[in-house]
PDB file of C-alpha atoms (C1' of nucleotides) in Angstrom:
ATOM      1  CA  UNK Y 462      88.921 113.516  88.295  1.00 36.00           C
ATOM      2  CA  UNK Y 463      90.757 112.964  85.073  1.00 37.00           C
ATOM      3  CA  UNK Y 464      93.697 115.055  86.039  1.00 37.00           C
ATOM      4  CA  UNK Y 465      95.138 113.515  82.970  1.00 35.00           C
ATOM      5  CA  UNK Y 466      98.593 114.721  83.862  1.00 37.00           C
ATOM      6  CA  UNK Y 467      99.981 111.651  82.311  1.00 38.00           C
ATOM      7  CA  UNK Y 468     102.668 113.748  80.766  1.00 40.00           C
ATOM      8  CA  UNK Y 469     104.754 113.057  83.829  1.00 40.00           C
ATOM      9  CA  UNK Y 470     105.823 109.876  82.115  1.00 39.00           C
ATOM     10  CA  UNK Y 471     109.477 110.528  82.674  1.00 42.00           C
ATOM     11  CA  UNK Y 472     109.891 106.802  82.386  1.00 44.00           C
ATOM     12  CA  UNK Y 473     107.452 104.099  81.692  1.00 47.00           C
ATOM     13  CA  UNK Y 474     104.178 104.935  83.258  1.00 53.00           C
ATOM     14  CA  UNK Y 475     103.137 101.344  83.770  1.00 62.00           C
ATOM     15  CA  UNK Y 476     102.781 102.321  87.341  1.00 63.00           C
ATOM     16  CA  UNK Y 477     100.493 105.187  86.621  1.00 68.00           C
ATOM     17  CA  UNK Y 478      98.425 103.001  84.355  1.00 76.00           C
ATOM     18  CA  UNK Y 479      98.099 100.340  87.016  1.00 80.00           C
ATOM     19  CA  UNK Y 480      97.331 103.024  89.517  1.00 79.00           C
ATOM     20  CA  UNK Y 481      94.398 104.048  87.417  1.00 81.00           C
ATOM     21  CA  UNK Y 482      93.228 100.516  87.187  1.00 84.00           C
ATOM     22  CA  UNK Y 483      93.247 100.198  90.898  1.00 87.00           C
ATOM     23  CA  UNK Y 484      91.600 103.547  91.387  1.00 88.00           C
ATOM     24  CA  UNK Y 485      88.880 102.393  89.030  1.00 84.00           C
ATOM     25  CA  UNK Y 486      88.522  99.176  90.871  1.00 88.00           C
ATOM     26  CA  UNK Y 487      88.426 100.784  94.241  1.00 89.00           C
ATOM     27  CA  UNK Y 488      85.988 103.459  93.186  1.00 87.00           C
ATOM     28  CA  UNK Y 489      83.657 100.743  92.006  1.00 88.00           C
ATOM     29  CA  UNK Y 490      83.954  98.021  94.591  1.00 90.00           C
ATOM     30  CA  UNK Y 491      85.634  99.411  97.661  1.00 89.00           C
ATOM     31  CA  UNK Y 492      82.397 100.312  99.304  1.00 91.00           C
ATOM     32  CA  UNK Y 493      80.996  98.489 102.217  1.00 91.00           C
ATOM     33  CA  UNK Y 494      78.719  96.004 100.519  1.00 94.00           C
ATOM     34  CA  UNK Y 495      79.290  95.463  96.801  1.00 95.00           C
ATOM     35  CA  UNK Y 496      81.625  92.476  97.016  1.00 94.00           C
ATOM     36  CA  UNK Y 497      79.527  90.971  99.693  1.00 93.00           C
ATOM     37  CA  UNK Y 498      76.415  91.024  97.475  1.00 95.00           C
ATOM     38  CA  UNK Y 499      78.384  89.749  94.588  1.00 96.00           C
ATOM     39  CA  UNK Y 500      79.677  86.885  96.687  1.00 94.00           C
ATOM     40  CA  UNK Y 501      76.160  86.049  97.887  1.00 94.00           C
ATOM     41  CA  UNK Y 502      74.778  86.064  94.366  1.00 96.00           C
ATOM     42  CA  UNK Y 503      77.598  83.811  93.431  1.00 96.00           C
ATOM     43  CA  UNK Y 504      75.704  80.895  94.868  1.00 94.00           C
ATOM     44  CA  UNK Y 505      72.563  81.639  92.954  1.00 96.00           C
ATOM     45  CA  UNK Y 506      69.765  83.947  92.150  1.00 97.00           C
ATOM     46  CA  UNK Y 507      68.187  85.654  95.142  1.00 97.00           C
ATOM     47  CA  UNK Y 508      65.252  87.841  95.877  1.00 98.00           C
ATOM     48  CA  UNK Y 509      65.611  91.246  97.396  1.00 97.00           C
ATOM     49  CA  UNK Y 510      64.251  90.098 100.754  1.00 96.00           C
ATOM     50  CA  UNK Y 511      66.496  87.108 100.747  1.00 96.00           C
ATOM     51  CA  UNK Y 512      69.589  89.298 100.315  1.00 96.00           C
ATOM     52  CA  UNK Y 513      68.283  91.518 103.016  1.00 95.00           C
ATOM     53  CA  UNK Y 514      67.922  88.659 105.372  1.00 93.00           C
ATOM     54  CA  UNK Y 515      71.212  87.001 104.466  1.00 92.00           C
ATOM     55  CA  UNK Y 516      73.262  90.034 105.107  1.00 90.00           C
ATOM     56  CA  UNK Y 517      71.244  91.312 108.053  1.00 85.00           C
ATOM     57  CA  UNK Y 518      73.552  94.119 109.055  1.00 90.00           C
ATOM     58  CA  UNK Y 519      72.745  95.900 105.856  1.00 94.00           C
ATOM     59  CA  UNK Y 520      69.952  98.422 105.646  1.00 95.00           C
ATOM     60  CA  UNK Y 521      67.373  98.219 102.908  1.00 96.00           C
ATOM     61  CA  UNK Y 522      68.622 101.499 101.640  1.00 96.00           C
ATOM     62  CA  UNK Y 523      72.183 100.332 101.182  1.00 96.00           C
ATOM     63  CA  UNK Y 524      71.039  97.056  99.693  1.00 97.00           C
ATOM     64  CA  UNK Y 525      69.036  98.942  97.125  1.00 97.00           C
ATOM     65  CA  UNK Y 526      71.808 101.344  96.337  1.00 97.00           C
ATOM     66  CA  UNK Y 527      74.381  98.587  96.097  1.00 97.00           C
ATOM     67  CA  UNK Y 528      72.225  96.524  93.792  1.00 97.00           C
ATOM     68  CA  UNK Y 529      71.577  99.604  91.653  1.00 96.00           C
ATOM     69  CA  UNK Y 530      75.279 100.233  91.230  1.00 95.00           C
ATOM     70  CA  UNK Y 531      76.021  96.654  90.449  1.00 97.00           C
ATOM     71  CA  UNK Y 532      73.182  96.579  87.948  1.00 97.00           C
ATOM     72  CA  UNK Y 533      74.449  99.818  86.422  1.00 96.00           C
ATOM     73  CA  UNK Y 534      77.894  98.365  85.956  1.00 96.00           C
ATOM     74  CA  UNK Y 535      76.431  95.304  84.270  1.00 97.00           C
ATOM     75  CA  UNK Y 536      77.494  92.981  87.109  1.00 97.00           C
ATOM     76  CA  UNK Y 537      74.023  92.042  88.289  1.00 98.00           C
ATOM     77  CA  UNK Y 538      70.779  91.472  86.472  1.00 98.00           C
ATOM     78  CA  UNK Y 539      67.434  92.501  87.879  1.00 98.00           C
ATOM     79  CA  UNK Y 540      64.255  90.627  87.031  1.00 98.00           C
ATOM     80  CA  UNK Y 541      60.871  91.907  88.002  1.00 97.00           C
ATOM     81  CA  UNK Y 542      58.044  89.371  88.126  1.00 97.00           C
ATOM     82  CA  UNK Y 543      54.723  91.013  87.485  1.00 95.00           C
ATOM     83  CA  UNK Y 544      52.910  89.326  90.389  1.00 95.00           C
ATOM     84  CA  UNK Y 545      51.432  90.349  93.598  1.00 93.00           C
ATOM     85  CA  UNK Y 546      53.075  90.715  95.851  1.00 94.00           C
ATOM     86  CA  UNK Y 547      56.013  91.946  93.792  1.00 96.00           C
ATOM     87  CA  UNK Y 548      58.919  89.663  93.333  1.00 97.00           C
ATOM     88  CA  UNK Y 549      62.303  90.782  92.129  1.00 98.00           C
ATOM     89  CA  UNK Y 550      65.150  88.459  91.466  1.00 98.00           C
ATOM     90  CA  UNK Y 551      68.792  89.425  91.336  1.00 98.00           C
ATOM     91  CA  UNK Y 552      71.508  87.357  89.702  1.00 98.00           C
ATOM     92  CA  UNK Y 553      75.066  87.724  88.564  1.00 98.00           C
ATOM     93  CA  UNK Y 554      75.542  88.412  84.912  1.00 98.00           C
ATOM     94  CA  UNK Y 555      78.435  86.762  83.037  1.00 98.00           C
ATOM     95  CA  UNK Y 556      80.475  89.797  83.838  1.00 98.00           C
ATOM     96  CA  UNK Y 557      79.571  89.549  87.469  1.00 97.00           C
ATOM     97  CA  UNK Y 558      80.598  85.928  87.580  1.00 97.00           C
ATOM     98  CA  UNK Y 559      83.921  86.717  86.026  1.00 97.00           C
ATOM     99  CA  UNK Y 560      84.388  89.324  88.720  1.00 97.00           C
ATOM    100  CA  UNK Y 561      83.571  86.814  91.383  1.00 96.00           C
ATOM    101  CA  UNK Y 562      86.205  84.486  89.998  1.00 97.00           C
ATOM    102  CA  UNK Y 563      88.700  87.276  90.054  1.00 96.00           C
ATOM    103  CA  UNK Y 564      87.818  88.050  93.692  1.00 94.00           C
ATOM    104  CA  UNK Y 565      88.134  84.573  94.844  1.00 94.00           C
ATOM    105  CA  UNK Y 566      91.899  84.529  95.261  1.00 95.00           C
ATOM    106  CA  UNK Y 567      91.533  87.543  97.467  1.00 93.00           C
ATOM    107  CA  UNK Y 568      88.969  85.849  99.637  1.00 92.00           C
ATOM    108  CA  UNK Y 569      91.185  82.808  99.943  1.00 94.00           C
ATOM    109  CA  UNK Y 570      94.105  85.018 100.829  1.00 95.00           C
ATOM    110  CA  UNK Y 571      92.088  86.688 103.547  1.00 93.00           C
ATOM    111  CA  UNK Y 572      91.051  83.345 104.995  1.00 92.00           C
ATOM    112  CA  UNK Y 573      94.579  82.052 104.860  1.00 95.00           C
ATOM    113  CA  UNK Y 574      96.256  84.976 106.444  1.00 95.00           C
ATOM    114  CA  UNK Y 575      93.685  86.226 108.831  1.00 93.00           C
ATOM    115  CA  UNK Y 576      95.620  85.042 111.826  1.00 94.00           C
ATOM    116  CA  UNK Y 577      98.898  86.463 110.618  1.00 96.00           C
ATOM    117  CA  UNK Y 578      97.303  89.806 110.269  1.00 95.00           C
ATOM    118  CA  UNK Y 579      95.669  89.626 113.689  1.00 94.00           C
ATOM    119  CA  UNK Y 580      99.035  88.739 115.245  1.00 95.00           C
ATOM    120  CA  UNK Y 581     100.873  91.484 113.385  1.00 96.00           C
ATOM    121  CA  UNK Y 582      98.222  93.936 114.518  1.00 93.00           C
ATOM    122  CA  UNK Y 583      98.383  92.941 118.106  1.00 93.00           C
ATOM    123  CA  UNK Y 584     102.138  93.026 118.004  1.00 94.00           C
ATOM    124  CA  UNK Y 585     102.060  96.532 116.511  1.00 94.00           C
ATOM    125  CA  UNK Y 586      99.562  97.700 118.991  1.00 92.00           C
ATOM    126  CA  UNK Y 587     101.388  96.401 122.042  1.00 91.00           C
ATOM    127  CA  UNK Y 588     104.579  97.974 120.751  1.00 86.00           C
ATOM    128  CA  UNK Y 589     103.104 101.425 120.838  1.00 79.00           C
ATOM    129  CA  UNK Y 590      99.632 100.599 122.105  1.00 64.00           C
ATOM    130  CA  UNK Y 591     100.457 102.193 125.479  1.00 57.00           C
ATOM    131  CA  UNK Y 592      99.073 105.670 125.971  1.00 50.00           C
ATOM    132  CA  UNK Y 593      95.415 104.973 125.389  1.00 44.00           C
ATOM    133  CA  UNK Y 594      95.186 106.968 122.247  1.00 40.00           C
ATOM    134  CA  UNK Y 595      94.351 110.589 123.018  1.00 39.00           C
TER     135      UNK Y 595
ATOM    136  CA  UNK J 554      80.430  95.704 115.822  1.00 37.00           C
ATOM    137  CA  UNK J 555      80.146  92.059 116.723  1.00 36.00           C
ATOM    138  CA  UNK J 556      76.416  91.648 116.714  1.00 37.00           C
ATOM    139  CA  UNK J 557      77.472  88.027 116.928  1.00 35.00           C
ATOM    140  CA  UNK J 558      73.996  86.736 116.066  1.00 37.00           C
ATOM    141  CA  UNK J 559      75.543  83.938 114.218  1.00 38.00           C
ATOM    142  CA  UNK J 560      73.063  81.584 115.812  1.00 40.00           C
ATOM    143  CA  UNK J 561      70.820  82.217 112.899  1.00 39.00           C
ATOM    144  CA  UNK J 562      72.503  79.283 111.149  1.00 39.00           C
ATOM    145  CA  UNK J 563      69.303  77.580 110.189  1.00 41.00           C
ATOM    146  CA  UNK J 564      71.180  75.856 107.443  1.00 43.00           C
ATOM    147  CA  UNK J 565      74.855  75.727 106.499  1.00 46.00           C
ATOM    148  CA  UNK J 566      76.378  79.035 107.225  1.00 52.00           C
ATOM    149  CA  UNK J 567      79.088  78.674 104.582  1.00 62.00           C
ATOM    150  CA  UNK J 568      77.644  81.868 103.243  1.00 64.00           C
ATOM    151  CA  UNK J 569      77.840  83.587 106.536  1.00 68.00           C
ATOM    152  CA  UNK J 570      81.424  82.514 106.901  1.00 77.00           C
ATOM    153  CA  UNK J 571      82.354  83.771 103.537  1.00 80.00           C
ATOM    154  CA  UNK J 572      80.541  86.970 104.309  1.00 79.00           C
ATOM    155  CA  UNK J 573      82.720  87.459 107.258  1.00 81.00           C
ATOM    156  CA  UNK J 574      85.831  86.894 105.197  1.00 83.00           C
ATOM    157  CA  UNK J 575      84.735  89.478 102.783  1.00 86.00           C
ATOM    158  CA  UNK J 576      83.750  91.878 105.568  1.00 88.00           C
ATOM    159  CA  UNK J 577      87.156  91.394 106.990  1.00 84.00           C
ATOM    160  CA  UNK J 578      88.762  92.000 103.694  1.00 87.00           C
ATOM    161  CA  UNK J 579      86.694  95.030 102.973  1.00 89.00           C
ATOM    162  CA  UNK J 580      87.236  96.544 106.341  1.00 87.00           C
ATOM    163  CA  UNK J 581      90.908  96.241 105.874  1.00 88.00           C
ATOM    164  CA  UNK J 582      91.459  97.107 102.258  1.00 90.00           C
ATOM    165  CA  UNK J 583      88.419  98.814 100.942  1.00 89.00           C
ATOM    166  CA  UNK J 584      89.608 102.250 101.770  1.00 90.00           C
ATOM    167  CA  UNK J 585      90.646 104.694  99.182  1.00 91.00           C
ATOM    168  CA  UNK J 586      94.417 104.095  99.052  1.00 94.00           C
ATOM    169  CA  UNK J 587      95.616 100.850 100.605  1.00 95.00           C
ATOM    170  CA  UNK J 588      95.562  98.678  97.511  1.00 94.00           C
ATOM    171  CA  UNK J 589      97.091 101.469  95.521  1.00 94.00           C
ATOM    172  CA  UNK J 590     100.033 101.744  97.828  1.00 96.00           C
ATOM    173  CA  UNK J 591     100.454  98.009  97.924  1.00 96.00           C
ATOM    174  CA  UNK J 592     100.468  97.917  94.205  1.00 94.00           C
ATOM    175  CA  UNK J 593     103.111 100.660  93.975  1.00 94.00           C
ATOM    176  CA  UNK J 594     105.340  98.915  96.509  1.00 96.00           C
ATOM    177  CA  UNK J 595     104.948  95.821  94.475  1.00 96.00           C
ATOM    178  CA  UNK J 596     107.555  97.155  92.059  1.00 94.00           C
ATOM    179  CA  UNK J 597     110.038  97.840  94.747  1.00 96.00           C
ATOM    180  CA  UNK J 598     110.932  99.718  97.873  1.00 98.00           C
ATOM    181  CA  UNK J 599     110.026 103.337  97.895  1.00 97.00           C
ATOM    182  CA  UNK J 600     110.625 106.329 100.066  1.00 98.00           C
ATOM    183  CA  UNK J 601     107.824 108.299 101.604  1.00 98.00           C
ATOM    184  CA  UNK J 602     108.247 111.203  99.215  1.00 97.00           C
ATOM    185  CA  UNK J 603     108.405 108.897  96.235  1.00 97.00           C
ATOM    186  CA  UNK J 604     105.068 107.402  97.113  1.00 96.00           C
ATOM    187  CA  UNK J 605     103.729 110.860  97.665  1.00 95.00           C
ATOM    188  CA  UNK J 606     104.854 111.943  94.196  1.00 93.00           C
ATOM    189  CA  UNK J 607     103.783 108.763  92.501  1.00 92.00           C
ATOM    190  CA  UNK J 608     100.232 108.997  93.742  1.00 91.00           C
ATOM    191  CA  UNK J 609      99.903 112.709  93.648  1.00 86.00           C
ATOM    192  CA  UNK J 610      96.277 112.953  94.389  1.00 91.00           C
ATOM    193  CA  UNK J 611      96.915 111.614  97.858  1.00 95.00           C
ATOM    194  CA  UNK J 612      97.528 113.950 100.779  1.00 95.00           C
ATOM    195  CA  UNK J 613     100.503 113.457 103.081  1.00 96.00           C
ATOM    196  CA  UNK J 614      98.095 112.789 105.797  1.00 96.00           C
ATOM    197  CA  UNK J 615      96.368 109.944 104.075  1.00 96.00           C
ATOM    198  CA  UNK J 616      99.612 108.471 102.805  1.00 97.00           C
ATOM    199  CA  UNK J 617     100.848 108.413 106.410  1.00 97.00           C
ATOM    200  CA  UNK J 618      97.680 106.869 107.759  1.00 97.00           C
ATOM    201  CA  UNK J 619      97.562 104.339 104.939  1.00 97.00           C
ATOM    202  CA  UNK J 620     101.147 103.259 105.457  1.00 97.00           C
ATOM    203  CA  UNK J 621     100.523 103.026 109.198  1.00 96.00           C
ATOM    204  CA  UNK J 622      97.634 100.689 108.725  1.00 95.00           C
ATOM    205  CA  UNK J 623      99.493  98.548 106.258  1.00 97.00           C
ATOM    206  CA  UNK J 624     102.416  98.367 108.595  1.00 97.00           C
ATOM    207  CA  UNK J 625     100.157  97.485 111.433  1.00 96.00           C
ATOM    208  CA  UNK J 626      98.680  94.617 109.493  1.00 96.00           C
ATOM    209  CA  UNK J 627     102.126  93.358 108.695  1.00 97.00           C
ATOM    210  CA  UNK J 628     101.778  94.067 104.933  1.00 97.00           C
ATOM    211  CA  UNK J 629     104.390  96.742 104.748  1.00 98.00           C
ATOM    212  CA  UNK J 630     107.738  97.244 106.429  1.00 98.00           C
ATOM    213  CA  UNK J 631     109.053 100.597 107.461  1.00 98.00           C
ATOM    214  CA  UNK J 632     112.770 101.270 107.600  1.00 98.00           C
ATOM    215  CA  UNK J 633     114.100 104.465 109.068  1.00 97.00           C
ATOM    216  CA  UNK J 634     117.624 105.504 108.007  1.00 97.00           C
ATOM    217  CA  UNK J 635     119.297 107.580 110.690  1.00 95.00           C
ATOM    218  CA  UNK J 636     120.584 110.253 108.365  1.00 95.00           C
ATOM    219  CA  UNK J 637     119.904 113.892 107.709  1.00 93.00           C
ATOM    220  CA  UNK J 638     117.676 114.653 106.114  1.00 94.00           C
ATOM    221  CA  UNK J 639     115.574 111.706 107.293  1.00 96.00           C
ATOM    222  CA  UNK J 640     115.038 108.873 104.914  1.00 97.00           C
ATOM    223  CA  UNK J 641     112.321 106.257 105.414  1.00 98.00           C
ATOM    224  CA  UNK J 642     111.830 103.352 103.102  1.00 98.00           C
ATOM    225  CA  UNK J 643     108.699 101.378 102.716  1.00 98.00           C
ATOM    226  CA  UNK J 644     108.534  97.882 101.240  1.00 98.00           C
ATOM    227  CA  UNK J 645     106.169  94.997 101.014  1.00 98.00           C
ATOM    228  CA  UNK J 646     106.657  92.224 103.528  1.00 98.00           C
ATOM    229  CA  UNK J 647     106.220  88.641 102.413  1.00 98.00           C
ATOM    230  CA  UNK J 648     102.650  88.879 103.545  1.00 98.00           C
ATOM    231  CA  UNK J 649     102.197  92.039 101.536  1.00 97.00           C
ATOM    232  CA  UNK J 650     103.563  90.345  98.448  1.00 97.00           C
ATOM    233  CA  UNK J 651     101.275  87.458  98.831  1.00 97.00           C
ATOM    234  CA  UNK J 652      98.392  89.912  99.059  1.00 97.00           C
ATOM    235  CA  UNK J 653      99.581  91.601  95.928  1.00 96.00           C
ATOM    236  CA  UNK J 654      99.553  88.313  94.140  1.00 97.00           C
ATOM    237  CA  UNK J 655      96.032  87.693  95.307  1.00 96.00           C
ATOM    238  CA  UNK J 656      94.951  91.095  94.097  1.00 94.00           C
ATOM    239  CA  UNK J 657      96.456  90.715  90.713  1.00 94.00           C
ATOM    240  CA  UNK J 658      93.597  88.732  89.165  1.00 95.00           C
ATOM    241  CA  UNK J 659      91.299  91.546  90.230  1.00 93.00           C
ATOM    242  CA  UNK J 660      93.458  94.161  88.614  1.00 92.00           C
ATOM    243  CA  UNK J 661      93.598  92.154  85.449  1.00 94.00           C
ATOM    244  CA  UNK J 662      89.880  91.760  85.537  1.00 95.00           C
ATOM    245  CA  UNK J 663      89.363  95.489  85.861  1.00 93.00           C
ATOM    246  CA  UNK J 664      91.668  96.123  82.931  1.00 92.00           C
ATOM    247  CA  UNK J 665      89.988  93.454  80.790  1.00 95.00           C
ATOM    248  CA  UNK J 666      86.462  94.594  81.521  1.00 95.00           C
ATOM    249  CA  UNK J 667      86.779  98.273  81.917  1.00 93.00           C
ATOM    250  CA  UNK J 668      85.115  98.944  78.572  1.00 94.00           C
ATOM    251  CA  UNK J 669      82.279  96.548  79.188  1.00 96.00           C
ATOM    252  CA  UNK J 670      81.551  98.279  82.446  1.00 95.00           C
ATOM    253  CA  UNK J 671      81.675 101.710  80.876  1.00 94.00           C
ATOM    254  CA  UNK J 672      79.295 100.565  78.168  1.00 95.00           C
ATOM    255  CA  UNK J 673      76.913  98.971  80.648  1.00 95.00           C
ATOM    256  CA  UNK J 674      76.991 102.143  82.699  1.00 93.00           C
ATOM    257  CA  UNK J 675      76.254 104.473  79.835  1.00 93.00           C
ATOM    258  CA  UNK J 676      73.528 102.177  78.651  1.00 94.00           C
ATOM    259  CA  UNK J 677      71.968 102.150  82.060  1.00 94.00           C
ATOM    260  CA  UNK J 678      72.260 105.853  82.446  1.00 91.00           C
ATOM    261  CA  UNK J 679      70.756 106.617  79.072  1.00 91.00           C
ATOM    262  CA  UNK J 680      67.870 104.328  79.867  1.00 86.00           C
ATOM    263  CA  UNK J 681      66.990 106.383  82.892  1.00 79.00           C
ATOM    264  CA  UNK J 682      69.614 108.961  82.757  1.00 63.00           C
ATOM    265  CA  UNK J 683      67.351 111.793  81.593  1.00 56.00           C
ATOM    266  CA  UNK J 684      66.828 114.495  84.169  1.00 49.00           C
ATOM    267  CA  UNK J 685      70.411 115.408  84.929  1.00 42.00           C
ATOM    268  CA  UNK J 686      70.427 114.092  88.397  1.00 38.00           C
ATOM    269  CA  UNK J 687      69.009 116.336  91.002  1.00 39.00           C
TER     270      UNK J 687
ATOM    271  C1'  DC U 115      57.301  93.032  98.836  1.00 58.34           C
ATOM    272  C1'  DG U 116      60.429  96.113  96.809  1.00 58.34           C
ATOM    273  C1'  DG U 117      61.752 100.496  96.679  1.00 58.34           C
ATOM    274  C1'  DA U 118      62.127 105.774  96.917  1.00 58.34           C
ATOM    275  C1'  DA U 119      62.564 109.982  99.641  1.00 58.34           C
ATOM    276  C1'  DT U 120      64.059 112.386 103.560  1.00 58.34           C
ATOM    277  C1'  DC U 121      66.601 113.419 107.662  1.00 58.34           C
ATOM    278  C1'  DC U 122      70.608 113.181 110.102  1.00 58.34           C
ATOM    279  C1'  DG U 123      75.095 111.919 112.465  1.00 58.34           C
ATOM    280  C1'  DG U 124      79.914 110.096 112.283  1.00 58.34           C
ATOM    281  C1'  DG U 125      83.967 109.560 110.246  1.00 58.34           C
ATOM    282  C1'  DG U 126      86.853 109.329 106.505  1.00 58.34           C
ATOM    283  C1'  DT U 127      89.278 112.553 103.815  1.00 58.34           C
ATOM    284  C1'  DG U 128      91.556 116.867 102.354  1.00 58.34           C
ATOM    285  C1'  DA U 129      94.081 121.505 103.246  1.00 58.34           C
ATOM    286  C1'  DT U 130      96.886 123.773 105.995  1.00 58.34           C
ATOM    287  C1'  DA U 131     100.320 124.749 109.450  1.00 58.34           C
ATOM    288  C1'  DC U 132     103.833 123.191 112.512  1.00 58.34           C
ATOM    289  C1'  DT U 133     107.814 120.089 114.202  1.00 58.34           C
ATOM    290  C1'  DG U 134     112.274 117.236 114.608  1.00 58.34           C
TER     291       DG U 134
ATOM    292  C1'  DC K1470     112.294 114.828 104.416  1.00 58.34           C
ATOM    293  C1'  DA K1471     108.982 112.693 107.049  1.00 58.34           C
ATOM    294  C1'  DG K1472     105.872 113.138 109.620  1.00 58.34           C
ATOM    295  C1'  DT K1473     102.009 115.128 113.376  1.00 58.34           C
ATOM    296  C1'  DA K1474      98.052 118.114 114.737  1.00 58.34           C
ATOM    297  C1'  DT K1475      94.070 120.684 113.950  1.00 58.34           C
ATOM    298  C1'  DC K1476      90.082 122.166 111.527  1.00 58.34           C
ATOM    299  C1'  DA K1477      86.425 121.882 108.361  1.00 58.34           C
ATOM    300  C1'  DC K1478      83.912 119.613 104.952  1.00 58.34           C
ATOM    301  C1'  DC K1479      81.549 116.196 102.581  1.00 58.34           C
ATOM    302  C1'  DC K1480      79.378 112.004 101.758  1.00 58.34           C
ATOM    303  C1'  DC K1481      78.602 107.416 103.206  1.00 58.34           C
ATOM    304  C1'  DG K1482      75.444 104.902 105.430  1.00 58.34           C
ATOM    305  C1'  DG K1483      71.634 104.000 109.088  1.00 58.34           C
ATOM    306  C1'  DA K1484      66.738 104.856 110.662  1.00 58.34           C
ATOM    307  C1'  DT K1485      62.480 106.071 109.453  1.00 58.34           C
ATOM    308  C1'  DT K1486      58.631 106.929 106.630  1.00 58.34           C
ATOM    309  C1'  DC K1487      55.786 106.750 102.541  1.00 58.34           C
ATOM    310  C1'  DC K1488      54.526 104.785  97.869  1.00 58.34           C
ATOM    311  C1'  DG K1489      52.937 101.194  94.016  1.00 58.34           C
TER     312       DG K1489
END
DNA sequence: CGGAATCCGGGGTGATACTG
DNA sequence: CAGTATCACCCCGGATTCCG
């Protein structure tokens, strides 16, 4: 992982540094569900089953794994209530909320340019769409 | 794909809507390299081989695929110079630049909280780290 | 109810070789 | 130089089952 070959800094390696940041970011959040869960928790504490229901398409397994990772990174807090039946609440930590804030521009961007992207995509596809793939 | 069961809108589906945005976003950019390439192109036009060298860990195959996708979505422009040897330049489109701007807060966030996350992670691991995985 | 363990398939990803 | 094609691998993620 840490190839560390940062000696290739012929010139300023601001690029390389930024690359690492992004790599870091991607490795942590570029999975299928993390940001989604963070976004949901942004509107308040939720129980496991609530998250499960709200996302629907997610499997319990992935919800659990996602929450674990987020908890591990200090983005989400997990609170177990010693009652029967068990009740576990998840919420964003301060760190998680700051992430959510940082993500928001990206969400807005997606919303704002969704159509543009669709158009570009269709245009591209029709240009070479043709021969049904294989 | 489109399970489309959006009829479950018992109450306001603002959440669901946002979820879709994020899903959209993730499906498009949450791969291993897209954001990285966008970030690199943010500092100016680059040739294929330059990108290849700058990222290093990426394979030609993935660089090609990534660039194709970005081009398809209208985020990156591709310019072929009819010379020998071939020269192809890649650059961000206006749309791509706007994406970059939207991503920047996230990059800053990562840089700012990298340590916090590492700490949280180590703490979490040491709490249950124990038995070296498997 | 919340979660862990297991099994399993698909596809995203990498390495390599070939082409224009 | 800038790709494309093919193969093989690995791991993400879904379905299911069992546990406290």
